[in-house]
mmCIF file with all atom_site columns, C-alpha atoms in Angstrom:
data_model
loop_
_atom_site.group_PDB
_atom_site.id
_atom_site.type_symbol
_atom_site.label_atom_id
_atom_site.label_alt_id
_atom_site.label_comp_id
_atom_site.label_asym_id
_atom_site.label_entity_id
_atom_site.label_seq_id
_atom_site.pdbx_PDB_ins_code
_atom_site.Cartn_x
_atom_site.Cartn_y
_atom_site.Cartn_z
_atom_site.occupancy
_atom_site.B_iso_or_equiv
_atom_site.pdbx_formal_charge
_atom_site.auth_seq_id
_atom_site.auth_comp_id
_atom_site.auth_asym_id
_atom_site.auth_atom_id
_atom_site.pdbx_PDB_model_num
ATOM 1   C CA . GLY A 1 1   ? 24.881 -15.650 -11.055 1.00 81.00 ? 25  GLY A CA 1
ATOM 2   C CA . ILE A 1 2   ? 24.584 -11.895 -10.894 1.00 88.00 ? 26  ILE A CA 1
ATOM 3   C CA . GLN A 1 3   ? 27.293 -9.942  -9.088  1.00 92.00 ? 27  GLN A CA 1
ATOM 4   C CA . VAL A 1 4   ? 26.392 -7.028  -6.828  1.00 95.00 ? 28  VAL A CA 1
ATOM 5   C CA . GLU A 1 5   ? 29.047 -4.590  -5.720  1.00 97.00 ? 29  GLU A CA 1
ATOM 6   C CA . GLN A 1 6   ? 28.523 -1.825  -3.223  1.00 98.00 ? 30  GLN A CA 1
ATOM 7   C CA . SER A 1 7   ? 30.744 1.112   -2.533  1.00 98.00 ? 31  SER A CA 1
ATOM 8   C CA . PRO A 1 8   ? 32.200 2.441   -0.415  1.00 98.00 ? 32  PRO A CA 1
ATOM 9   C CA . PRO A 1 9   ? 32.473 -0.480  2.019   1.00 97.00 ? 33  PRO A CA 1
ATOM 10  C CA . ASP A 1 10  ? 32.802 1.881   4.970   1.00 97.00 ? 34  ASP A CA 1
ATOM 11  C CA . LEU A 1 11  ? 31.870 5.499   5.459   1.00 97.00 ? 35  LEU A CA 1
ATOM 12  C CA . ILE A 1 12  ? 32.197 7.869   8.386   1.00 97.00 ? 36  ILE A CA 1
ATOM 13  C CA . LEU A 1 13  ? 30.234 11.095  8.257   1.00 96.00 ? 37  LEU A CA 1
ATOM 14  C CA . GLN A 1 14  ? 29.893 14.111  10.456  1.00 97.00 ? 38  GLN A CA 1
ATOM 15  C CA . GLU A 1 15  ? 26.291 14.710  11.438  1.00 98.00 ? 39  GLU A CA 1
ATOM 16  C CA . GLY A 1 16  ? 24.668 16.984  8.878   1.00 98.00 ? 40  GLY A CA 1
ATOM 17  C CA . ALA A 1 17  ? 26.805 15.856  5.966   1.00 98.00 ? 41  ALA A CA 1
ATOM 18  C CA . ASN A 1 18  ? 25.473 14.346  2.739   1.00 97.00 ? 42  ASN A CA 1
ATOM 19  C CA . SER A 1 19  ? 26.541 11.072  1.164   1.00 97.00 ? 43  SER A CA 1
ATOM 20  C CA . THR A 1 20  ? 26.026 8.874   -1.870  1.00 98.00 ? 44  THR A CA 1
ATOM 21  C CA . LEU A 1 21  ? 26.127 5.102   -1.741  1.00 98.00 ? 45  LEU A CA 1
ATOM 22  C CA . ARG A 1 22  ? 26.487 3.096   -4.908  1.00 98.00 ? 46  ARG A CA 1
ATOM 23  C CA . CYS A 1 23  ? 25.318 -0.332  -6.029  1.00 98.00 ? 47  CYS A CA 1
ATOM 24  C CA . ASN A 1 24  ? 26.594 -1.830  -9.283  1.00 98.00 ? 48  ASN A CA 1
ATOM 25  C CA . PHE A 1 25  ? 25.173 -5.030  -10.699 1.00 95.00 ? 49  PHE A CA 1
ATOM 26  C CA . SER A 1 26  ? 26.502 -7.216  -13.455 1.00 94.00 ? 50  SER A CA 1
ATOM 27  C CA . ASP A 1 27  ? 23.310 -8.112  -15.318 1.00 89.00 ? 51  ASP A CA 1
ATOM 28  C CA . SER A 1 28  ? 19.813 -6.851  -15.980 1.00 87.00 ? 52  SER A CA 1
ATOM 29  C CA . VAL A 1 29  ? 17.457 -6.957  -13.016 1.00 87.00 ? 53  VAL A CA 1
ATOM 30  C CA . ASN A 1 30  ? 13.740 -7.083  -12.384 1.00 83.00 ? 54  ASN A CA 1
ATOM 31  C CA . ASN A 1 31  ? 13.889 -5.885  -8.833  1.00 88.00 ? 55  ASN A CA 1
ATOM 32  C CA . LEU A 1 32  ? 16.186 -3.742  -6.754  1.00 93.00 ? 56  LEU A CA 1
ATOM 33  C CA . GLN A 1 33  ? 15.761 -2.833  -3.130  1.00 94.00 ? 57  GLN A CA 1
ATOM 34  C CA . TRP A 1 34  ? 17.722 -0.775  -0.661  1.00 96.00 ? 58  TRP A CA 1
ATOM 35  C CA . PHE A 1 35  ? 17.688 -1.803  2.989   1.00 95.00 ? 59  PHE A CA 1
ATOM 36  C CA . HIS A 1 36  ? 19.049 -0.296  6.158   1.00 96.00 ? 60  HIS A CA 1
ATOM 37  C CA . GLN A 1 37  ? 20.233 -2.689  8.846   1.00 96.00 ? 61  GLN A CA 1
ATOM 38  C CA . ASN A 1 38  ? 20.246 -0.807  12.101  1.00 92.00 ? 62  ASN A CA 1
ATOM 39  C CA . PRO A 1 39  ? 22.674 -1.487  14.949  1.00 89.00 ? 63  PRO A CA 1
ATOM 40  C CA . TRP A 1 40  ? 20.113 -3.884  16.459  1.00 88.00 ? 64  TRP A CA 1
ATOM 41  C CA . GLY A 1 41  ? 20.150 -6.020  13.334  1.00 91.00 ? 65  GLY A CA 1
ATOM 42  C CA . GLN A 1 42  ? 16.740 -5.124  11.983  1.00 91.00 ? 66  GLN A CA 1
ATOM 43  C CA . LEU A 1 43  ? 16.497 -4.971  8.185   1.00 92.00 ? 67  LEU A CA 1
ATOM 44  C CA . ILE A 1 44  ? 14.328 -2.062  7.172   1.00 92.00 ? 68  ILE A CA 1
ATOM 45  C CA . ASN A 1 45  ? 13.041 -1.429  3.673   1.00 90.00 ? 69  ASN A CA 1
ATOM 46  C CA . LEU A 1 46  ? 14.101 1.881   2.276   1.00 94.00 ? 70  LEU A CA 1
ATOM 47  C CA . PHE A 1 47  ? 13.217 1.720   -1.388  1.00 94.00 ? 71  PHE A CA 1
ATOM 48  C CA . TYR A 1 48  ? 11.915 -0.680  -3.958  1.00 92.00 ? 72  TYR A CA 1
ATOM 49  C CA . ILE A 1 49  ? 13.390 0.866   -7.070  1.00 94.00 ? 73  ILE A CA 1
ATOM 50  C CA . PRO A 1 50  ? 14.039 -1.281  -10.161 1.00 91.00 ? 74  PRO A CA 1
ATOM 51  C CA . SER A 1 51  ? 14.261 1.940   -12.185 1.00 93.00 ? 75  SER A CA 1
ATOM 52  C CA . GLY A 1 52  ? 13.772 5.668   -11.847 1.00 96.00 ? 76  GLY A CA 1
ATOM 53  C CA . THR A 1 53  ? 14.015 7.933   -8.839  1.00 97.00 ? 77  THR A CA 1
ATOM 54  C CA . LYS A 1 54  ? 12.221 7.948   -5.516  1.00 97.00 ? 78  LYS A CA 1
ATOM 55  C CA . GLN A 1 55  ? 12.426 10.173  -2.479  1.00 97.00 ? 79  GLN A CA 1
ATOM 56  C CA . ASN A 1 56  ? 11.465 9.636   1.112   1.00 95.00 ? 80  ASN A CA 1
ATOM 57  C CA . GLY A 1 57  ? 12.356 12.485  3.423   1.00 97.00 ? 81  GLY A CA 1
ATOM 58  C CA . ARG A 1 58  ? 16.113 12.892  3.610   1.00 97.00 ? 82  ARG A CA 1
ATOM 59  C CA . LEU A 1 59  ? 16.678 9.776   1.556   1.00 98.00 ? 83  LEU A CA 1
ATOM 60  C CA . SER A 1 60  ? 16.385 9.340   -2.156  1.00 98.00 ? 84  SER A CA 1
ATOM 61  C CA . ALA A 1 61  ? 17.397 6.668   -4.624  1.00 98.00 ? 85  ALA A CA 1
ATOM 62  C CA . THR A 1 62  ? 17.999 6.470   -8.328  1.00 98.00 ? 86  THR A CA 1
ATOM 63  C CA . THR A 1 63  ? 18.370 3.346   -10.429 1.00 97.00 ? 87  THR A CA 1
ATOM 64  C CA . VAL A 1 64  ? 19.651 3.491   -13.991 1.00 97.00 ? 88  VAL A CA 1
ATOM 65  C CA . ALA A 1 65  ? 18.811 -0.014  -15.082 1.00 93.00 ? 89  ALA A CA 1
ATOM 66  C CA . THR A 1 66  ? 20.351 0.332   -18.542 1.00 94.00 ? 90  THR A CA 1
ATOM 67  C CA . GLU A 1 67  ? 23.694 1.224   -16.967 1.00 96.00 ? 91  GLU A CA 1
ATOM 68  C CA . ARG A 1 68  ? 23.324 -1.313  -14.160 1.00 96.00 ? 92  ARG A CA 1
ATOM 69  C CA . TYR A 1 69  ? 23.708 0.847   -11.115 1.00 97.00 ? 93  TYR A CA 1
ATOM 70  C CA . SER A 1 70  ? 21.713 2.386   -8.331  1.00 98.00 ? 94  SER A CA 1
ATOM 71  C CA . LEU A 1 71  ? 22.527 5.251   -6.000  1.00 98.00 ? 95  LEU A CA 1
ATOM 72  C CA . LEU A 1 72  ? 21.242 5.968   -2.518  1.00 98.00 ? 96  LEU A CA 1
ATOM 73  C CA . TYR A 1 73  ? 21.491 9.564   -1.339  1.00 98.00 ? 97  TYR A CA 1
ATOM 74  C CA . ILE A 1 74  ? 21.446 10.502  2.297   1.00 98.00 ? 98  ILE A CA 1
ATOM 75  C CA . SER A 1 75  ? 21.160 14.207  3.009   1.00 97.00 ? 99  SER A CA 1
ATOM 76  C CA . SER A 1 76  ? 21.670 15.981  6.330   1.00 98.00 ? 100 SER A CA 1
ATOM 77  C CA . SER A 1 77  ? 22.771 12.733  7.939   1.00 98.00 ? 101 SER A CA 1
ATOM 78  C CA . GLN A 1 78  ? 21.807 11.952  11.525  1.00 97.00 ? 102 GLN A CA 1
ATOM 79  C CA . THR A 1 79  ? 23.315 9.559   14.030  1.00 96.00 ? 103 THR A CA 1
ATOM 80  C CA . THR A 1 80  ? 20.252 7.354   13.612  1.00 95.00 ? 104 THR A CA 1
ATOM 81  C CA . ASP A 1 81  ? 21.314 6.783   10.002  1.00 97.00 ? 105 ASP A CA 1
ATOM 82  C CA . SER A 1 82  ? 24.217 4.675   11.262  1.00 97.00 ? 106 SER A CA 1
ATOM 83  C CA . GLY A 1 83  ? 24.195 1.029   10.293  1.00 97.00 ? 107 GLY A CA 1
ATOM 84  C CA . VAL A 1 84  ? 24.725 -1.019  7.163   1.00 97.00 ? 108 VAL A CA 1
ATOM 85  C CA . TYR A 1 85  ? 23.031 -0.246  3.876   1.00 98.00 ? 109 TYR A CA 1
ATOM 86  C CA . PHE A 1 86  ? 22.351 -3.167  1.554   1.00 97.00 ? 110 PHE A CA 1
ATOM 87  C CA . CYS A 1 87  ? 21.374 -3.311  -2.044  1.00 96.00 ? 111 CYS A CA 1
ATOM 88  C CA . ALA A 1 88  ? 19.519 -6.454  -3.189  1.00 94.00 ? 112 ALA A CA 1
ATOM 89  C CA . VAL A 1 89  ? 18.633 -7.427  -6.738  1.00 92.00 ? 113 VAL A CA 1
ATOM 90  C CA . LEU A 1 90  ? 16.603 -10.060 -8.522  1.00 86.00 ? 114 LEU A CA 1
ATOM 91  C CA . ASP A 1 91  ? 18.108 -10.963 -11.863 1.00 77.00 ? 115 ASP A CA 1
ATOM 92  C CA . SER A 1 92  ? 15.780 -10.907 -14.842 1.00 74.00 ? 116 SER A CA 1
ATOM 93  C CA . GLY A 1 93  ? 17.087 -14.079 -16.396 1.00 66.00 ? 117 GLY A CA 1
ATOM 94  C CA . GLY A 1 94  ? 16.020 -17.634 -15.793 1.00 57.00 ? 118 GLY A CA 1
ATOM 95  C CA . TYR A 1 95  ? 18.117 -17.827 -12.672 1.00 57.00 ? 119 TYR A CA 1
ATOM 96  C CA . GLN A 1 96  ? 15.600 -15.753 -10.663 1.00 65.00 ? 120 GLN A CA 1
ATOM 97  C CA . LYS A 1 97  ? 17.835 -15.452 -7.630  1.00 74.00 ? 121 LYS A CA 1
ATOM 98  C CA . VAL A 1 98  ? 17.863 -12.661 -5.081  1.00 83.00 ? 122 VAL A CA 1
ATOM 99  C CA . THR A 1 99  ? 21.395 -11.467 -4.424  1.00 89.00 ? 123 THR A CA 1
ATOM 100 C CA . PHE A 1 100 ? 22.518 -9.026  -1.774  1.00 93.00 ? 124 PHE A CA 1
ATOM 101 C CA . GLY A 1 101 ? 25.588 -6.840  -1.907  1.00 95.00 ? 125 GLY A CA 1
ATOM 102 C CA . ILE A 1 102 ? 27.998 -6.927  1.017   1.00 94.00 ? 126 ILE A CA 1
ATOM 103 C CA . GLY A 1 103 ? 26.763 -3.573  2.227   1.00 96.00 ? 127 GLY A CA 1
ATOM 104 C CA . THR A 1 104 ? 28.096 -0.141  3.077   1.00 98.00 ? 128 THR A CA 1
ATOM 105 C CA . LYS A 1 105 ? 28.743 0.379   6.761   1.00 97.00 ? 129 LYS A CA 1
ATOM 106 C CA . LEU A 1 106 ? 27.880 3.950   7.688   1.00 97.00 ? 130 LEU A CA 1
ATOM 107 C CA . GLN A 1 107 ? 28.801 5.649   10.916  1.00 97.00 ? 131 GLN A CA 1
ATOM 108 C CA . VAL A 1 108 ? 27.459 9.124   11.576  1.00 97.00 ? 132 VAL A CA 1
ATOM 109 C CA . ILE A 1 109 ? 29.257 10.912  14.374  1.00 97.00 ? 133 ILE A CA 1
ATOM 110 C CA . PRO A 1 110 ? 27.884 13.900  16.270  1.00 95.00 ? 134 PRO A CA 1
ATOM 111 C CA . ASP B 2 1   ? 3.595  -3.223  5.477   1.00 49.00 ? 28  ASP B CA 1
ATOM 112 C CA . ALA B 2 2   ? 3.980  -6.930  6.120   1.00 57.00 ? 29  ALA B CA 1
ATOM 113 C CA . GLY B 2 3   ? 4.263  -8.278  9.633   1.00 84.00 ? 30  GLY B CA 1
ATOM 114 C CA . VAL B 2 4   ? 6.624  -11.128 10.313  1.00 91.00 ? 31  VAL B CA 1
ATOM 115 C CA . ILE B 2 5   ? 7.228  -12.658 13.708  1.00 93.00 ? 32  ILE B CA 1
ATOM 116 C CA . GLN B 2 6   ? 10.244 -14.857 14.198  1.00 96.00 ? 33  GLN B CA 1
ATOM 117 C CA . SER B 2 7   ? 10.988 -16.983 17.197  1.00 97.00 ? 34  SER B CA 1
ATOM 118 C CA . PRO B 2 8   ? 13.052 -17.411 19.143  1.00 97.00 ? 35  PRO B CA 1
ATOM 119 C CA . ARG B 2 9   ? 14.974 -14.127 18.911  1.00 95.00 ? 36  ARG B CA 1
ATOM 120 C CA . HIS B 2 10  ? 18.080 -15.776 20.274  1.00 97.00 ? 37  HIS B CA 1
ATOM 121 C CA . GLU B 2 11  ? 19.036 -19.422 20.447  1.00 97.00 ? 38  GLU B CA 1
ATOM 122 C CA . VAL B 2 12  ? 22.120 -20.985 21.960  1.00 98.00 ? 39  VAL B CA 1
ATOM 123 C CA . THR B 2 13  ? 22.531 -24.692 21.497  1.00 97.00 ? 40  THR B CA 1
ATOM 124 C CA . GLU B 2 14  ? 25.178 -27.345 21.692  1.00 97.00 ? 41  GLU B CA 1
ATOM 125 C CA . MET B 2 15  ? 26.702 -28.919 18.635  1.00 97.00 ? 42  MET B CA 1
ATOM 126 C CA . GLY B 2 16  ? 24.726 -31.930 17.491  1.00 97.00 ? 43  GLY B CA 1
ATOM 127 C CA . GLN B 2 17  ? 21.398 -30.716 18.797  1.00 98.00 ? 44  GLN B CA 1
ATOM 128 C CA . GLU B 2 18  ? 18.378 -30.117 16.608  1.00 98.00 ? 45  GLU B CA 1
ATOM 129 C CA . VAL B 2 19  ? 17.383 -26.493 16.157  1.00 98.00 ? 46  VAL B CA 1
ATOM 130 C CA . THR B 2 20  ? 14.030 -25.267 14.890  1.00 98.00 ? 47  THR B CA 1
ATOM 131 C CA . LEU B 2 21  ? 13.505 -21.670 13.883  1.00 98.00 ? 48  LEU B CA 1
ATOM 132 C CA . ARG B 2 22  ? 10.001 -20.357 13.399  1.00 98.00 ? 49  ARG B CA 1
ATOM 133 C CA . CYS B 2 23  ? 8.418  -17.736 11.217  1.00 97.00 ? 50  CYS B CA 1
ATOM 134 C CA . LYS B 2 24  ? 4.868  -16.518 11.512  1.00 94.00 ? 51  LYS B CA 1
ATOM 135 C CA . PRO B 2 25  ? 3.675  -14.224 8.729   1.00 89.00 ? 52  PRO B CA 1
ATOM 136 C CA . ILE B 2 26  ? 0.950  -11.931 9.963   1.00 80.00 ? 53  ILE B CA 1
ATOM 137 C CA . SER B 2 27  ? -0.208 -10.434 6.715   1.00 72.00 ? 54  SER B CA 1
ATOM 138 C CA . GLY B 2 28  ? -1.034 -12.272 3.526   1.00 75.00 ? 55  GLY B CA 1
ATOM 139 C CA . HIS B 2 29  ? 1.915  -12.482 1.176   1.00 85.00 ? 56  HIS B CA 1
ATOM 140 C CA . ASP B 2 30  ? 2.350  -15.267 -1.318  1.00 88.00 ? 57  ASP B CA 1
ATOM 141 C CA . TYR B 2 31  ? 6.119  -15.577 -1.014  1.00 91.00 ? 58  TYR B CA 1
ATOM 142 C CA . LEU B 2 32  ? 8.120  -16.492 2.061   1.00 93.00 ? 59  LEU B CA 1
ATOM 143 C CA . PHE B 2 33  ? 11.914 -16.428 2.103   1.00 93.00 ? 60  PHE B CA 1
ATOM 144 C CA . TRP B 2 34  ? 14.500 -17.751 4.545   1.00 96.00 ? 61  TRP B CA 1
ATOM 145 C CA . TYR B 2 35  ? 17.852 -15.930 4.622   1.00 95.00 ? 62  TYR B CA 1
ATOM 146 C CA . ARG B 2 36  ? 21.025 -16.451 6.582   1.00 97.00 ? 63  ARG B CA 1
ATOM 147 C CA . GLN B 2 37  ? 23.438 -13.664 7.472   1.00 96.00 ? 64  GLN B CA 1
ATOM 148 C CA . THR B 2 38  ? 27.058 -14.222 8.473   1.00 95.00 ? 65  THR B CA 1
ATOM 149 C CA . MET B 2 39  ? 30.066 -11.969 8.580   1.00 91.00 ? 66  MET B CA 1
ATOM 150 C CA . MET B 2 40  ? 31.869 -14.108 6.041   1.00 90.00 ? 67  MET B CA 1
ATOM 151 C CA . ARG B 2 41  ? 29.127 -14.575 3.458   1.00 90.00 ? 68  ARG B CA 1
ATOM 152 C CA . GLY B 2 42  ? 26.732 -11.712 4.091   1.00 91.00 ? 69  GLY B CA 1
ATOM 153 C CA . LEU B 2 43  ? 23.049 -12.294 3.379   1.00 93.00 ? 70  LEU B CA 1
ATOM 154 C CA . GLU B 2 44  ? 22.247 -15.499 1.534   1.00 92.00 ? 71  GLU B CA 1
ATOM 155 C CA . LEU B 2 45  ? 18.909 -16.761 0.331   1.00 91.00 ? 72  LEU B CA 1
ATOM 156 C CA . LEU B 2 46  ? 18.409 -20.314 1.601   1.00 95.00 ? 73  LEU B CA 1
ATOM 157 C CA . ILE B 2 47  ? 14.973 -21.212 0.305   1.00 94.00 ? 74  ILE B CA 1
ATOM 158 C CA . TYR B 2 48  ? 11.706 -19.617 -0.709  1.00 92.00 ? 75  TYR B CA 1
ATOM 159 C CA . PHE B 2 49  ? 8.088  -20.713 -0.846  1.00 93.00 ? 76  PHE B CA 1
ATOM 160 C CA . ASN B 2 50  ? 5.234  -19.626 -3.060  1.00 92.00 ? 77  ASN B CA 1
ATOM 161 C CA . ASN B 2 51  ? 1.779  -20.326 -1.670  1.00 92.00 ? 78  ASN B CA 1
ATOM 162 C CA . ASN B 2 52  ? 3.345  -22.706 0.863   1.00 93.00 ? 79  ASN B CA 1
ATOM 163 C CA . VAL B 2 53  ? 5.175  -24.723 -1.812  1.00 94.00 ? 80  VAL B CA 1
ATOM 164 C CA . PRO B 2 54  ? 9.002  -24.775 -1.797  1.00 94.00 ? 81  PRO B CA 1
ATOM 165 C CA . ILE B 2 55  ? 10.169 -23.338 -5.110  1.00 90.00 ? 82  ILE B CA 1
ATOM 166 C CA . ASP B 2 56  ? 13.931 -22.961 -4.854  1.00 88.00 ? 83  ASP B CA 1
ATOM 167 C CA . ASP B 2 57  ? 16.015 -24.589 -2.154  1.00 92.00 ? 84  ASP B CA 1
ATOM 168 C CA . SER B 2 58  ? 19.318 -24.338 -3.978  1.00 89.00 ? 85  SER B CA 1
ATOM 169 C CA . GLY B 2 59  ? 20.643 -22.048 -1.267  1.00 91.00 ? 86  GLY B CA 1
ATOM 170 C CA . MET B 2 60  ? 20.224 -24.624 1.487   1.00 94.00 ? 87  MET B CA 1
ATOM 171 C CA . PRO B 2 61  ? 23.796 -25.416 2.412   1.00 90.00 ? 88  PRO B CA 1
ATOM 172 C CA . GLU B 2 62  ? 23.491 -29.084 3.363   1.00 90.00 ? 89  GLU B CA 1
ATOM 173 C CA . ASP B 2 63  ? 21.053 -31.894 3.957   1.00 93.00 ? 90  ASP B CA 1
ATOM 174 C CA . ARG B 2 64  ? 21.155 -30.989 7.626   1.00 97.00 ? 91  ARG B CA 1
ATOM 175 C CA . PHE B 2 65  ? 18.959 -28.029 6.729   1.00 97.00 ? 92  PHE B CA 1
ATOM 176 C CA . SER B 2 66  ? 15.274 -28.446 5.975   1.00 97.00 ? 93  SER B CA 1
ATOM 177 C CA . ALA B 2 67  ? 12.345 -26.047 5.752   1.00 98.00 ? 94  ALA B CA 1
ATOM 178 C CA . LYS B 2 68  ? 8.617  -26.482 5.767   1.00 97.00 ? 95  LYS B CA 1
ATOM 179 C CA . MET B 2 69  ? 5.565  -24.322 5.335   1.00 96.00 ? 96  MET B CA 1
ATOM 180 C CA . PRO B 2 70  ? 2.536  -26.364 6.358   1.00 95.00 ? 97  PRO B CA 1
ATOM 181 C CA . ASN B 2 71  ? 0.182  -23.397 5.967   1.00 91.00 ? 98  ASN B CA 1
ATOM 182 C CA . ALA B 2 72  ? 0.169  -19.723 5.041   1.00 90.00 ? 99  ALA B CA 1
ATOM 183 C CA . SER B 2 73  ? 0.689  -18.678 8.654   1.00 90.00 ? 100 SER B CA 1
ATOM 184 C CA . PHE B 2 74  ? 3.676  -20.718 9.674   1.00 94.00 ? 101 PHE B CA 1
ATOM 185 C CA . SER B 2 75  ? 7.077  -21.841 8.456   1.00 97.00 ? 102 SER B CA 1
ATOM 186 C CA . THR B 2 76  ? 10.010 -23.591 10.092  1.00 98.00 ? 103 THR B CA 1
ATOM 187 C CA . LEU B 2 77  ? 13.683 -23.912 9.323   1.00 98.00 ? 104 LEU B CA 1
ATOM 188 C CA . LYS B 2 78  ? 15.281 -26.912 10.970  1.00 98.00 ? 105 LYS B CA 1
ATOM 189 C CA . ILE B 2 79  ? 18.937 -27.801 11.386  1.00 98.00 ? 106 ILE B CA 1
ATOM 190 C CA . GLN B 2 80  ? 19.699 -31.332 12.457  1.00 97.00 ? 107 GLN B CA 1
ATOM 191 C CA . PRO B 2 81  ? 22.356 -31.893 13.676  1.00 97.00 ? 108 PRO B CA 1
ATOM 192 C CA . SER B 2 82  ? 23.598 -28.370 14.264  1.00 97.00 ? 109 SER B CA 1
ATOM 193 C CA . GLU B 2 83  ? 27.265 -27.395 13.928  1.00 97.00 ? 110 GLU B CA 1
ATOM 194 C CA . PRO B 2 84  ? 29.205 -24.335 15.120  1.00 97.00 ? 111 PRO B CA 1
ATOM 195 C CA . ARG B 2 85  ? 29.508 -23.053 11.534  1.00 96.00 ? 112 ARG B CA 1
ATOM 196 C CA . ASP B 2 86  ? 25.710 -22.745 11.441  1.00 97.00 ? 113 ASP B CA 1
ATOM 197 C CA . SER B 2 87  ? 25.965 -19.842 13.862  1.00 97.00 ? 114 SER B CA 1
ATOM 198 C CA . ALA B 2 88  ? 24.376 -16.877 12.114  1.00 97.00 ? 115 ALA B CA 1
ATOM 199 C CA . VAL B 2 89  ? 21.338 -14.656 12.073  1.00 97.00 ? 116 VAL B CA 1
ATOM 200 C CA . TYR B 2 90  ? 18.450 -16.277 10.234  1.00 98.00 ? 117 TYR B CA 1
ATOM 201 C CA . PHE B 2 91  ? 15.814 -14.025 8.690   1.00 96.00 ? 118 PHE B CA 1
ATOM 202 C CA . CYS B 2 92  ? 12.388 -14.768 7.390   1.00 96.00 ? 119 CYS B CA 1
ATOM 203 C CA . ALA B 2 93  ? 10.984 -12.375 4.806   1.00 93.00 ? 120 ALA B CA 1
ATOM 204 C CA . LEU B 2 94  ? 7.709  -11.964 2.934   1.00 92.00 ? 121 LEU B CA 1
ATOM 205 C CA . GLY B 2 95  ? 6.879  -10.724 -0.533  1.00 88.00 ? 122 GLY B CA 1
ATOM 206 C CA . GLN B 2 96  ? 3.735  -10.317 -2.588  1.00 83.00 ? 123 GLN B CA 1
ATOM 207 C CA . THR B 2 97  ? 5.556  -11.724 -5.599  1.00 79.00 ? 124 THR B CA 1
ATOM 208 C CA . LEU B 2 98  ? 9.124  -12.650 -6.342  1.00 74.00 ? 125 LEU B CA 1
ATOM 209 C CA . ASN B 2 99  ? 9.425  -9.354  -8.112  1.00 74.00 ? 126 ASN B CA 1
ATOM 210 C CA . THR B 2 100 ? 8.235  -6.932  -5.462  1.00 78.00 ? 127 THR B CA 1
ATOM 211 C CA . GLU B 2 101 ? 9.364  -5.613  -2.126  1.00 81.00 ? 128 GLU B CA 1
ATOM 212 C CA . ALA B 2 102 ? 10.438 -8.064  0.529   1.00 85.00 ? 129 ALA B CA 1
ATOM 213 C CA . PHE B 2 103 ? 9.760  -7.339  4.208   1.00 89.00 ? 130 PHE B CA 1
ATOM 214 C CA . PHE B 2 104 ? 11.992 -8.881  6.827   1.00 92.00 ? 131 PHE B CA 1
ATOM 215 C CA . GLY B 2 105 ? 11.374 -10.215 10.290  1.00 93.00 ? 132 GLY B CA 1
ATOM 216 C CA . GLN B 2 106 ? 13.652 -9.300  13.159  1.00 93.00 ? 133 GLN B CA 1
ATOM 217 C CA . GLY B 2 107 ? 15.735 -12.430 12.777  1.00 96.00 ? 134 GLY B CA 1
ATOM 218 C CA . THR B 2 108 ? 16.858 -15.258 15.019  1.00 97.00 ? 135 THR B CA 1
ATOM 219 C CA . ARG B 2 109 ? 20.424 -15.128 16.230  1.00 97.00 ? 136 ARG B CA 1
ATOM 220 C CA . LEU B 2 110 ? 21.667 -18.716 16.444  1.00 98.00 ? 137 LEU B CA 1
ATOM 221 C CA . THR B 2 111 ? 24.808 -19.661 18.297  1.00 98.00 ? 138 THR B CA 1
ATOM 222 C CA . VAL B 2 112 ? 25.995 -23.243 18.173  1.00 98.00 ? 139 VAL B CA 1
ATOM 223 C CA . VAL B 2 113 ? 28.709 -24.036 20.714  1.00 97.00 ? 140 VAL B CA 1
#
């Protein structure tokens, strides 16, 4: 099956700092989503982005499908950004399996 | 945005007992997914349904696990008998297709002692 790697595994930021989270995947995909799991465990959709670039407030994401990676940018980080960020992909082959990365754990300190 | 209600939010049960987790989709989405999240294995897809029909249950870990979707508004994930290693957070998620956004419920935290 497809392999999904996220980096860095852990990240500590000072409030106001910017960061880039990366998701690499081993095969072509039909679907890629970024999620934020908050400290209460809720999984919140951030972006559905199989290709291209999207922006939503302080967050933006870019997927370069041909090079098999996606980036999530967080600008002017806030303490409420803390949590775990997951990348999930659906491979485009016959396997048709949704695979999550292990996540990037982000802590934003005041 | 899809609405998904899961119940119970927390469940503590003794080893060997039957556990039933419930998912109630509020809005109409054709796909329903059950996921399990553990520290060791992260988020794993257990099974998904399309129009109430189970399509892929290859992620179901053992025969002790079963899932049903008798109608578009209700799905259950049952573990019988439960074991301590089943302790995890179980999520239900909805999608319009397999290839579009998935929206997650708040999860059920299961502890088997």
